[in-house]
Tab-separated table of C-alpha atoms in Angstrom:
chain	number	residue	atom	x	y	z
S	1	UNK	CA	0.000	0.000	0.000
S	2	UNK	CA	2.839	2.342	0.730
S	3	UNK	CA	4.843	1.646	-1.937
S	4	UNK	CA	1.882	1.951	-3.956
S	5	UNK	CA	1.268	5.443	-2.911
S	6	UNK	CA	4.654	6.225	-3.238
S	7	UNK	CA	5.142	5.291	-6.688
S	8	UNK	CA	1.994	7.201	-7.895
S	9	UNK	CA	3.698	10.349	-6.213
S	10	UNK	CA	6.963	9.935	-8.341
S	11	UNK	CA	4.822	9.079	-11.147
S	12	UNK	CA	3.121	12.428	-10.632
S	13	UNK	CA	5.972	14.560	-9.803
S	14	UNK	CA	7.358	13.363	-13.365
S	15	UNK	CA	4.334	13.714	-15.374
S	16	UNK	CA	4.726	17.328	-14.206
S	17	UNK	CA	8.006	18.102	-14.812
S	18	UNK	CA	7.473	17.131	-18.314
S	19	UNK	CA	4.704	18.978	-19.081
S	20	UNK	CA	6.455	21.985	-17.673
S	21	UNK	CA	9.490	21.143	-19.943
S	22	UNK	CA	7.455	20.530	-22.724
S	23	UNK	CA	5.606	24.148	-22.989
S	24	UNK	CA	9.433	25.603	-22.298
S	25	UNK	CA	10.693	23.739	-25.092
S	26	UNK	CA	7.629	24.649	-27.222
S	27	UNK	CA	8.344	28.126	-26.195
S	28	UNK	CA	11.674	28.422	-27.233
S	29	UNK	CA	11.777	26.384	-29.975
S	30	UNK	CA	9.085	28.669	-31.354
S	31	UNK	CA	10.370	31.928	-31.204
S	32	UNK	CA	14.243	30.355	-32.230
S	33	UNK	CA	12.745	28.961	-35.521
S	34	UNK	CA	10.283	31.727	-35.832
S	35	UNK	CA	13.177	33.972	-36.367
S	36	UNK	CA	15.456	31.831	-38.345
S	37	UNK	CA	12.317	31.375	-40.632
S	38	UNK	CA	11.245	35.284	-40.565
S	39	UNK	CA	15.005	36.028	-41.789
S	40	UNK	CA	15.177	33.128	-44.328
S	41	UNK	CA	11.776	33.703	-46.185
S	42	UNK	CA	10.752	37.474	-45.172
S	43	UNK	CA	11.892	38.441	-49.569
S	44	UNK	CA	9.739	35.575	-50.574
S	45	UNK	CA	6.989	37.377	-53.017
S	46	UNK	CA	4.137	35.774	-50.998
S	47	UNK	CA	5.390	36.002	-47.614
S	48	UNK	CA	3.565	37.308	-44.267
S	49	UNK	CA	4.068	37.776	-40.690
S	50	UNK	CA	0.807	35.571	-40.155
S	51	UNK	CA	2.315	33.187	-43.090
S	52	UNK	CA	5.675	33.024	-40.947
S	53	UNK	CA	3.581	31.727	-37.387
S	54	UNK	CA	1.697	29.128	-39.118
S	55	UNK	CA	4.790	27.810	-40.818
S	56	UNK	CA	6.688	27.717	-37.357
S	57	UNK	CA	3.862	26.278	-36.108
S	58	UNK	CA	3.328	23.317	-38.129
S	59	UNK	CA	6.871	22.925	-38.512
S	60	UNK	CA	6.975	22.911	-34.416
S	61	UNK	CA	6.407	19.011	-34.119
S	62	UNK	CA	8.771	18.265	-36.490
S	63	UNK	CA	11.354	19.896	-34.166
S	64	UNK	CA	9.967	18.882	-30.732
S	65	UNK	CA	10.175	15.335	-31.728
S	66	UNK	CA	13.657	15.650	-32.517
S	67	UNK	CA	14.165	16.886	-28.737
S	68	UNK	CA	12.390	14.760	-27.104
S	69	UNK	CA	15.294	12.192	-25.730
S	70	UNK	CA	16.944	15.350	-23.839
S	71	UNK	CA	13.643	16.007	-22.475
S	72	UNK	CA	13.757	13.150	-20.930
S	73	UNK	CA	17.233	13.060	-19.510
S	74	UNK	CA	16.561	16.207	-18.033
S	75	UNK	CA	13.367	15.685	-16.633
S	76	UNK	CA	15.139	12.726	-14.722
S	77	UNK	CA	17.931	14.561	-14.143
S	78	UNK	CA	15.720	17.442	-12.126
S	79	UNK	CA	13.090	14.963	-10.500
S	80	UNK	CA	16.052	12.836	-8.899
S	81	UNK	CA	17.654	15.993	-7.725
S	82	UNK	CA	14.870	17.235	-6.500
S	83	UNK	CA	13.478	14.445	-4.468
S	84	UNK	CA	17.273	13.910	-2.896
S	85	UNK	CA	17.032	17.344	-1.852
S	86	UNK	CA	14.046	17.229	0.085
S	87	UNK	CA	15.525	14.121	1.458
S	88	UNK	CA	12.487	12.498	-0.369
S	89	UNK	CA	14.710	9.200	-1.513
S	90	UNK	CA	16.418	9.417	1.951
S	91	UNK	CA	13.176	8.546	3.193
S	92	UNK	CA	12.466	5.621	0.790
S	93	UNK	CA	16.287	4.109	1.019
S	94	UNK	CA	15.455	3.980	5.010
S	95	UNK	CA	11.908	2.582	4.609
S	96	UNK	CA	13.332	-0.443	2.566
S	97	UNK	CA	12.464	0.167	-0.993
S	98	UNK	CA	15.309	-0.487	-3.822
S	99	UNK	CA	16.442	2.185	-6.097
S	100	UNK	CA	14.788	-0.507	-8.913
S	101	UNK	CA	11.364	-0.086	-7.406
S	102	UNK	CA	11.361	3.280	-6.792
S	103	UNK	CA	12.731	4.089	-10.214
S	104	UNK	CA	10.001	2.420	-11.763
S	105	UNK	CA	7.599	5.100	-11.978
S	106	UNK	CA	10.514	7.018	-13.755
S	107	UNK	CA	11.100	4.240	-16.209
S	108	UNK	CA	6.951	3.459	-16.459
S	109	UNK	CA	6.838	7.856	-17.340
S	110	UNK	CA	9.608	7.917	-20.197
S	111	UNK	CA	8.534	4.723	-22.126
S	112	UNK	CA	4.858	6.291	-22.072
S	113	UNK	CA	6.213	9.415	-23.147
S	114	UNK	CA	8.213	7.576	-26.015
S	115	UNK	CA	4.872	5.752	-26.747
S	116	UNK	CA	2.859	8.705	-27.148
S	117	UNK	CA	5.762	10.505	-29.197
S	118	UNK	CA	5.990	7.622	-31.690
S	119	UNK	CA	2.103	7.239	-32.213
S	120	UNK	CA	1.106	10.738	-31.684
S	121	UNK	CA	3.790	13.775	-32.059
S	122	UNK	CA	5.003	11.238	-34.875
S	123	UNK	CA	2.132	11.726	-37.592
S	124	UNK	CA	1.836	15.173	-36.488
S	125	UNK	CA	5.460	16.211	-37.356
S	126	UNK	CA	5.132	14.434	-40.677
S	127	UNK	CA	1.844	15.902	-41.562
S	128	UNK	CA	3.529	19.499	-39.881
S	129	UNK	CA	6.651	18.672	-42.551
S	130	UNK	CA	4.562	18.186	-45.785
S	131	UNK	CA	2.266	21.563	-45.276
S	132	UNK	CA	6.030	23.045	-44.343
S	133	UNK	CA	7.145	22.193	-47.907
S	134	UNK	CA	3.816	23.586	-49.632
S	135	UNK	CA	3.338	26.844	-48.039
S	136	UNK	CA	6.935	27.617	-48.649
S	137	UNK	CA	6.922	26.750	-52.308
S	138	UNK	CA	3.865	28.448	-52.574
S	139	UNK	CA	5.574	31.851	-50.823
S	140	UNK	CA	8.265	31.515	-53.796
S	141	UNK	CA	6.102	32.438	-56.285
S	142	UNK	CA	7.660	32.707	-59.947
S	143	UNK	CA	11.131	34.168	-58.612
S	144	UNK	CA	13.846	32.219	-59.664
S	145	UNK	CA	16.452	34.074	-57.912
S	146	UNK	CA	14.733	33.057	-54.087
S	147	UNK	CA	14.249	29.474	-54.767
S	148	UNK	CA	15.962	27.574	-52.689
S	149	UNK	CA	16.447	23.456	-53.268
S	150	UNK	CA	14.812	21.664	-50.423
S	151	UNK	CA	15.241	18.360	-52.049
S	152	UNK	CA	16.931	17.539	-55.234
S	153	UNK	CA	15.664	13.663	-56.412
S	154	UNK	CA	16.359	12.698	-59.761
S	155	UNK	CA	14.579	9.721	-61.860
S	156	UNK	CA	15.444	8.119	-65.068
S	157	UNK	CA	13.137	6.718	-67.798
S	158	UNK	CA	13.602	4.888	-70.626
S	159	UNK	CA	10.298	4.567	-72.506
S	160	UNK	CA	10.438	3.001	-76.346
S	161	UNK	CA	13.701	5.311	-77.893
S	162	UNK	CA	13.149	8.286	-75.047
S	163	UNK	CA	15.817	8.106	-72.311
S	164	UNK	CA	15.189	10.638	-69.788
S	165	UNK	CA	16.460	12.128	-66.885
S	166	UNK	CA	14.134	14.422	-64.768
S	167	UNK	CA	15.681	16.557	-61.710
S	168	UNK	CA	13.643	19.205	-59.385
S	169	UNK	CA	14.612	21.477	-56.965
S	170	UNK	CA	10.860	20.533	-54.696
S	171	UNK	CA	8.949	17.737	-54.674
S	172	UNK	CA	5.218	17.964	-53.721
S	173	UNK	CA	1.834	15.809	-53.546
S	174	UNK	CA	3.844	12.594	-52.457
S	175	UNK	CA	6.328	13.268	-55.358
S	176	UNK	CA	3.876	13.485	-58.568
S	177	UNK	CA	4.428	17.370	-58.621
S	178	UNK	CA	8.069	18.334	-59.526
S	179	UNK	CA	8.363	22.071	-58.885
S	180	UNK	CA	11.151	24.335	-60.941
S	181	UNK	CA	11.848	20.380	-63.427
S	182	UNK	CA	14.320	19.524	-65.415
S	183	UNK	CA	14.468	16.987	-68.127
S	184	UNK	CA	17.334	16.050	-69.754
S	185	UNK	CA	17.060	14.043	-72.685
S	186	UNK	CA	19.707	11.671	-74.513
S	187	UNK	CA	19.678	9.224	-77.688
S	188	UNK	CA	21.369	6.443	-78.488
S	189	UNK	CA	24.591	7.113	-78.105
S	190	UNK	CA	24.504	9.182	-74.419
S	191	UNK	CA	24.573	12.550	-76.600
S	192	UNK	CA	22.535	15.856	-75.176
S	193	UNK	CA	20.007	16.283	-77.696
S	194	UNK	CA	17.261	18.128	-75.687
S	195	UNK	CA	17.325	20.060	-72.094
S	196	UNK	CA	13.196	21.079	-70.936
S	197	UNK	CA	13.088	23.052	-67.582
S	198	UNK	CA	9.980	23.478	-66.765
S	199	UNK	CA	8.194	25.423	-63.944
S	200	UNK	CA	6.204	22.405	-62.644
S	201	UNK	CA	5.790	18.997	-64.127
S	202	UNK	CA	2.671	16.743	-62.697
S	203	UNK	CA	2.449	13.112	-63.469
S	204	UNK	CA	-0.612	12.289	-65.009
S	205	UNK	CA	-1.605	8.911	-66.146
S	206	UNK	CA	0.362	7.956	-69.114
S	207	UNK	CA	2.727	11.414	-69.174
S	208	UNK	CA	4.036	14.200	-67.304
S	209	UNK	CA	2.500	17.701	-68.089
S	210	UNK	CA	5.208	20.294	-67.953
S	211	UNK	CA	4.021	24.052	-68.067
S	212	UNK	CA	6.090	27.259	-68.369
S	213	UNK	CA	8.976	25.010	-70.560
S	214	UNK	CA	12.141	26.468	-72.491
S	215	UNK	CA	13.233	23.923	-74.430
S	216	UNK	CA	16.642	24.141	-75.591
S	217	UNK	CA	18.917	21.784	-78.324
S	218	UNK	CA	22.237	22.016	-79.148
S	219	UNK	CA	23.078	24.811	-81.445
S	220	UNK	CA	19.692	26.152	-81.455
S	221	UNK	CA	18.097	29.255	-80.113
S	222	UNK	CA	15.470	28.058	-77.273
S	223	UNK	CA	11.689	27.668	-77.849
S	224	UNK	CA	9.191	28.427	-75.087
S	225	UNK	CA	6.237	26.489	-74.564
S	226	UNK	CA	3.442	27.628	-71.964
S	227	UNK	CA	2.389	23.654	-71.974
S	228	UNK	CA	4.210	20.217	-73.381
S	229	UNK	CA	3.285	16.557	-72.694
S	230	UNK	CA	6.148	14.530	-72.152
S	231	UNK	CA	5.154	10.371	-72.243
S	232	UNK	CA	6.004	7.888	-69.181
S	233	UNK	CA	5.836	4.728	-68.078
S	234	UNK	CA	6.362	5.816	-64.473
S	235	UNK	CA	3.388	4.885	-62.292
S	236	UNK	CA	2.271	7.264	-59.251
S	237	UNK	CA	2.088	4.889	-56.927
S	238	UNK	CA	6.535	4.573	-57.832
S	239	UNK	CA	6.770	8.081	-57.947
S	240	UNK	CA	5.335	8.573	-54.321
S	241	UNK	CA	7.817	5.832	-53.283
S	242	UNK	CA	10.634	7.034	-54.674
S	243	UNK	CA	10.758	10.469	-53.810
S	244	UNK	CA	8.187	10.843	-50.740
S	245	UNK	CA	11.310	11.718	-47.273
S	246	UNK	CA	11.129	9.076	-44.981
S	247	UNK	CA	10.363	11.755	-42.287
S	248	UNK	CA	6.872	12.953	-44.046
S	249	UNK	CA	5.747	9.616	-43.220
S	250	UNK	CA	3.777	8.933	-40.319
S	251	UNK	CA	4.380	5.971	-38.141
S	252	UNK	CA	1.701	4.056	-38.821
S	253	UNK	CA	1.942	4.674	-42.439
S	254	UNK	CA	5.139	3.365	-42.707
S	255	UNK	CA	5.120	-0.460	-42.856
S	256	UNK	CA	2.210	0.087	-45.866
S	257	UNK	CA	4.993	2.523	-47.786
S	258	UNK	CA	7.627	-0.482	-47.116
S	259	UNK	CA	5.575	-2.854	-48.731
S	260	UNK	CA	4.936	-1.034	-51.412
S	261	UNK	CA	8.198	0.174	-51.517
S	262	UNK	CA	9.723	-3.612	-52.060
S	263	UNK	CA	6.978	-4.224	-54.701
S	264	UNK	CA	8.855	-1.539	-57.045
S	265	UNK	CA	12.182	-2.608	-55.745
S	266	UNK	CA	13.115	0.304	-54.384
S	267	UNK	CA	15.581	0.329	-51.945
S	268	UNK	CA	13.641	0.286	-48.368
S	269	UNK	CA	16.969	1.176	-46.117
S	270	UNK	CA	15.722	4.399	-45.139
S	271	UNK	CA	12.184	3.397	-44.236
S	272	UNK	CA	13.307	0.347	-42.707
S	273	UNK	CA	15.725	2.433	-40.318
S	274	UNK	CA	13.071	5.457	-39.760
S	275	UNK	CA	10.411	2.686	-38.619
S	276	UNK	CA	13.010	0.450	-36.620
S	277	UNK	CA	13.776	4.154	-35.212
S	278	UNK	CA	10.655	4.869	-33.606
S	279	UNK	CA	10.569	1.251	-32.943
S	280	UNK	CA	13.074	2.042	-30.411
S	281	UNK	CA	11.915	5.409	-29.245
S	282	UNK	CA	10.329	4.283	-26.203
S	283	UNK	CA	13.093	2.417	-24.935
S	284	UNK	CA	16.049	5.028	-26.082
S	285	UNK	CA	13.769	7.412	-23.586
S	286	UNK	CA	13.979	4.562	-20.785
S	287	UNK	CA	18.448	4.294	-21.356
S	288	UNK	CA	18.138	8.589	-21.340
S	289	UNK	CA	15.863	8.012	-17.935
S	290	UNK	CA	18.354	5.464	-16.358
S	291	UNK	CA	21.632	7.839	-17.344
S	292	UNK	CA	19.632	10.547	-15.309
S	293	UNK	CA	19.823	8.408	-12.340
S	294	UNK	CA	23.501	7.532	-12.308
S	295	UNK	CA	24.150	10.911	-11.367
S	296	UNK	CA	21.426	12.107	-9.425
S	297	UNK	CA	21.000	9.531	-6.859
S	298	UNK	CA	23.922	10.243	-4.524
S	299	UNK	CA	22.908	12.304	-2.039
S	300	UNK	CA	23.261	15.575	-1.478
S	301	UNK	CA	21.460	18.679	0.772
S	302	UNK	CA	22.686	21.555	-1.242
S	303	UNK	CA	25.715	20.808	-3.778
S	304	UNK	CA	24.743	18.206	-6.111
S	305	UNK	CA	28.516	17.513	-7.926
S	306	UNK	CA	28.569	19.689	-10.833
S	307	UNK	CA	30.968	17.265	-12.821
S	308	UNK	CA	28.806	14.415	-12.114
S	309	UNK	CA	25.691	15.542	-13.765
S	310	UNK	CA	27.963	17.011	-16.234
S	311	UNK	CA	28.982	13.993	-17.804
S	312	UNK	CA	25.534	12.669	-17.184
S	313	UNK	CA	24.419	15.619	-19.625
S	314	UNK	CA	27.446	14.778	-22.025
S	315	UNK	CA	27.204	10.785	-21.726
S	316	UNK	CA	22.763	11.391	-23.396
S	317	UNK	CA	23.907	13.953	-25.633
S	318	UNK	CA	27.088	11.007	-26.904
S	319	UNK	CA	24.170	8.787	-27.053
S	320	UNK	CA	21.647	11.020	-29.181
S	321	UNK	CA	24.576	11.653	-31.434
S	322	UNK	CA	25.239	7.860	-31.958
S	323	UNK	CA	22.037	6.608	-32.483
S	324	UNK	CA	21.735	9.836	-35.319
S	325	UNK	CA	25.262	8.931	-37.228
S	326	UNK	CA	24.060	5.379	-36.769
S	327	UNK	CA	20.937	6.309	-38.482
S	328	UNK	CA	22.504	7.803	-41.276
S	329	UNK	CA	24.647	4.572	-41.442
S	330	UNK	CA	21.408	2.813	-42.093
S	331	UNK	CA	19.243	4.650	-44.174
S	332	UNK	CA	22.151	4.657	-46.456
S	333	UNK	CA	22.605	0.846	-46.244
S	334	UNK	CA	26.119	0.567	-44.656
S	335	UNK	CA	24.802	-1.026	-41.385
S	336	UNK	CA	21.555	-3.193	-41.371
S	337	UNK	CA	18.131	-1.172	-40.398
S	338	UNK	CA	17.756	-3.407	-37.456
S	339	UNK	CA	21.131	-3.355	-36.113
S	340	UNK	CA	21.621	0.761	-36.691
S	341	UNK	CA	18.635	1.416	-34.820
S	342	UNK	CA	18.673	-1.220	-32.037
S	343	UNK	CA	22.300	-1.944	-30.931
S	344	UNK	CA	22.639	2.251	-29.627
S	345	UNK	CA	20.023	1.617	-27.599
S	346	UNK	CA	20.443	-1.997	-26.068
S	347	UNK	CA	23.808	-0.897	-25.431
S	348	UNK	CA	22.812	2.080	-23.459
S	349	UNK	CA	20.365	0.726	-21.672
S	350	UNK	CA	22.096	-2.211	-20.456
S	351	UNK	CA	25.739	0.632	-19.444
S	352	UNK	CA	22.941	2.193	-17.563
S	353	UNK	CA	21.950	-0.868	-15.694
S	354	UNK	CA	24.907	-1.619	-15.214
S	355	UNK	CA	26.088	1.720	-13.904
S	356	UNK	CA	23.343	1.266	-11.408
S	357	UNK	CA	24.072	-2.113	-10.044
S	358	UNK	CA	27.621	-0.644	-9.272
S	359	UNK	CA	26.327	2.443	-7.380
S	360	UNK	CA	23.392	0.679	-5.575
S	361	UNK	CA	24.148	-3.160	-5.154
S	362	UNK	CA	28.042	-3.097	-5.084
């Protein structure tokens, strides 16, 4: 019964803290990216002060997600403190209760908070991404000299004699609307024979349809066209695959994209590691939870050692930055999905275990 009690008052005290570092974070994540975007995009033709808030704000999740694993390392970091200053864990050490059962509620508070990230702030921040992308094309307008390339894919396509390649500087609508397209055509012998850029190119059934297109050939003066129909074999359904960012896809969207992905043979790396990814959220919250403790839980009234929670700070951030160039190492197919995703946060969690068994046990 006591134990009971006391566990729902840790649980409490760090459901609280979190909130209260979530709506800082918000805060300042807001008004930091509000200016950076405000100074990036205020000579954009269409641009507004009311246009620059909504962007920020859908593009808020996106963000927040991303720090979301030092939320929790903190949070630990002040509960711990704070309940060892008020003599709080004093109190439970002397009434018999282990430093595993009184960090449960900790650990039972950062795996639902990596729950509710992955299957809630998750499709949120990709959603928050893809209206990003639109609203900030859509500020460009027709002014070459702002546009800035978000993405640049490039496709090839070989249909009967016509071998094309097709570049873009933004990709919208899941990747069937190429914005600012070029199309680079060759013959038979891997000669230039015809360059099309295009202001936008949408795949329609059968073709793209390019509009606003110069059309240039060697040693001839170029030819605009306000419209030109350029045939394809490429399906939607491989466009979206192919260009669509692993981070505009929401979680539970993901396995779907994967299978479809594999039915095109298109490499799934990058899906595979952003799913296996938020796999692992929950417990990469749980290892960023348990470093929190190995340097909070020695007690102390009114000095907590500086140094100590110090290199607790620096041994999450050495983690975040792992499991990120690990990441990378498996989106681009150097290190398995599973392994790239997984191993970071096995490891960690079992050093922090470990760690604690030392301290606590002997």
């Amino acid at each position: 019964m006591i134990f009971g009690t006391l566990s729902r008052y840790f649980f409490r005290r760090y459901v609280v803290t979190t909130m209260w570092f979530l709506i800082g974070m918000s805060a300042i994540t807001f008004l930091l990216d509000f200016s950076e975007t405000a100074s990036r995009i205020s000579n954009f033709p269409g641009y507004t002060l009311g246009g620059a808030v909504l962007l920020t704000a859908v593009r808020l999740p996106l963000i927040l997600q991303q720090t979301i694993p030092f939320v929790a390392l903190f949070v630990g970091i002040t509960v711990l403190i704070g309940l060892n200053r008020k003599y709080e864990l004093v109190v439970t050490r002397a009434a018999g209760i282990s430093v595993w059962q009184f960090m449960l509620p900790f650990v039972a508070g950062s795996l639902i908070l990596g729950v509710l990230t992955v299957v809630a702030l998750n499709p949120l921040a990709a959603w928050g991404q893809r209206q990003a992308t639109q609203f900030e094309t859509a500020w460009r307008g027709q002014d070459n000299a702002m546009i800035r390339a978000l993405q640049v894919p490039w496709l090839r396509q070989i249909s009967g004699r016509d071998d094309v390649i097709i570049g873009a500087k933004t990709v919208l609508e899941n990747g069937t609307l190429l914005m600012d397209a070029v199309l680079v055509h060759f013959d038979s012998t891997g000669q230039v024979i015809l360059r099309q850029d295009a202001s936008s190119a949408k795949l329609e059934d059968g073709y793209w349809q390019l509009n606003n297109v110069v059309e240039r050939k060697p040693g001839e003066i170029p030819v605009r066209k306000a419209t030109e129909q350029l045939r394809t074999n490429l399906k939607q359904d491989f466009i979206k695959e192919r260009l669509t960012a692993p981070e505009t896809i929401g979680f539970f969207d993901l396995s779907n994209r994967i299978a479809a992905a594999k039915s095109f043979g298109i490499s799934t790396k990058a899906l595979e590691t952003q799913f296996n990814s938020l796999l692992s959220q929950p417990l990469l919250l749980v290892a960023m939870t348990l470093i929190a403790a190995t340097v909070s839980l020695k007690f102390s009234r009114f000095n907590q050692s500086r140094s100590v929670i110090l290199g607790g700070i620096l041994s999450g951030f050495m983690l975040y930055v792992v499991t990120v160039l690990v990441k990378a190492f498996g989106s681009s197919g150097v290190v398995p999905p599973f392994v790239a995703t997984w191993i970071p946060v096995i490891v960690a969690l079992a050093l922090g275990a470990t760690i604690l068994l030392h301290q606590e046990d002997g």
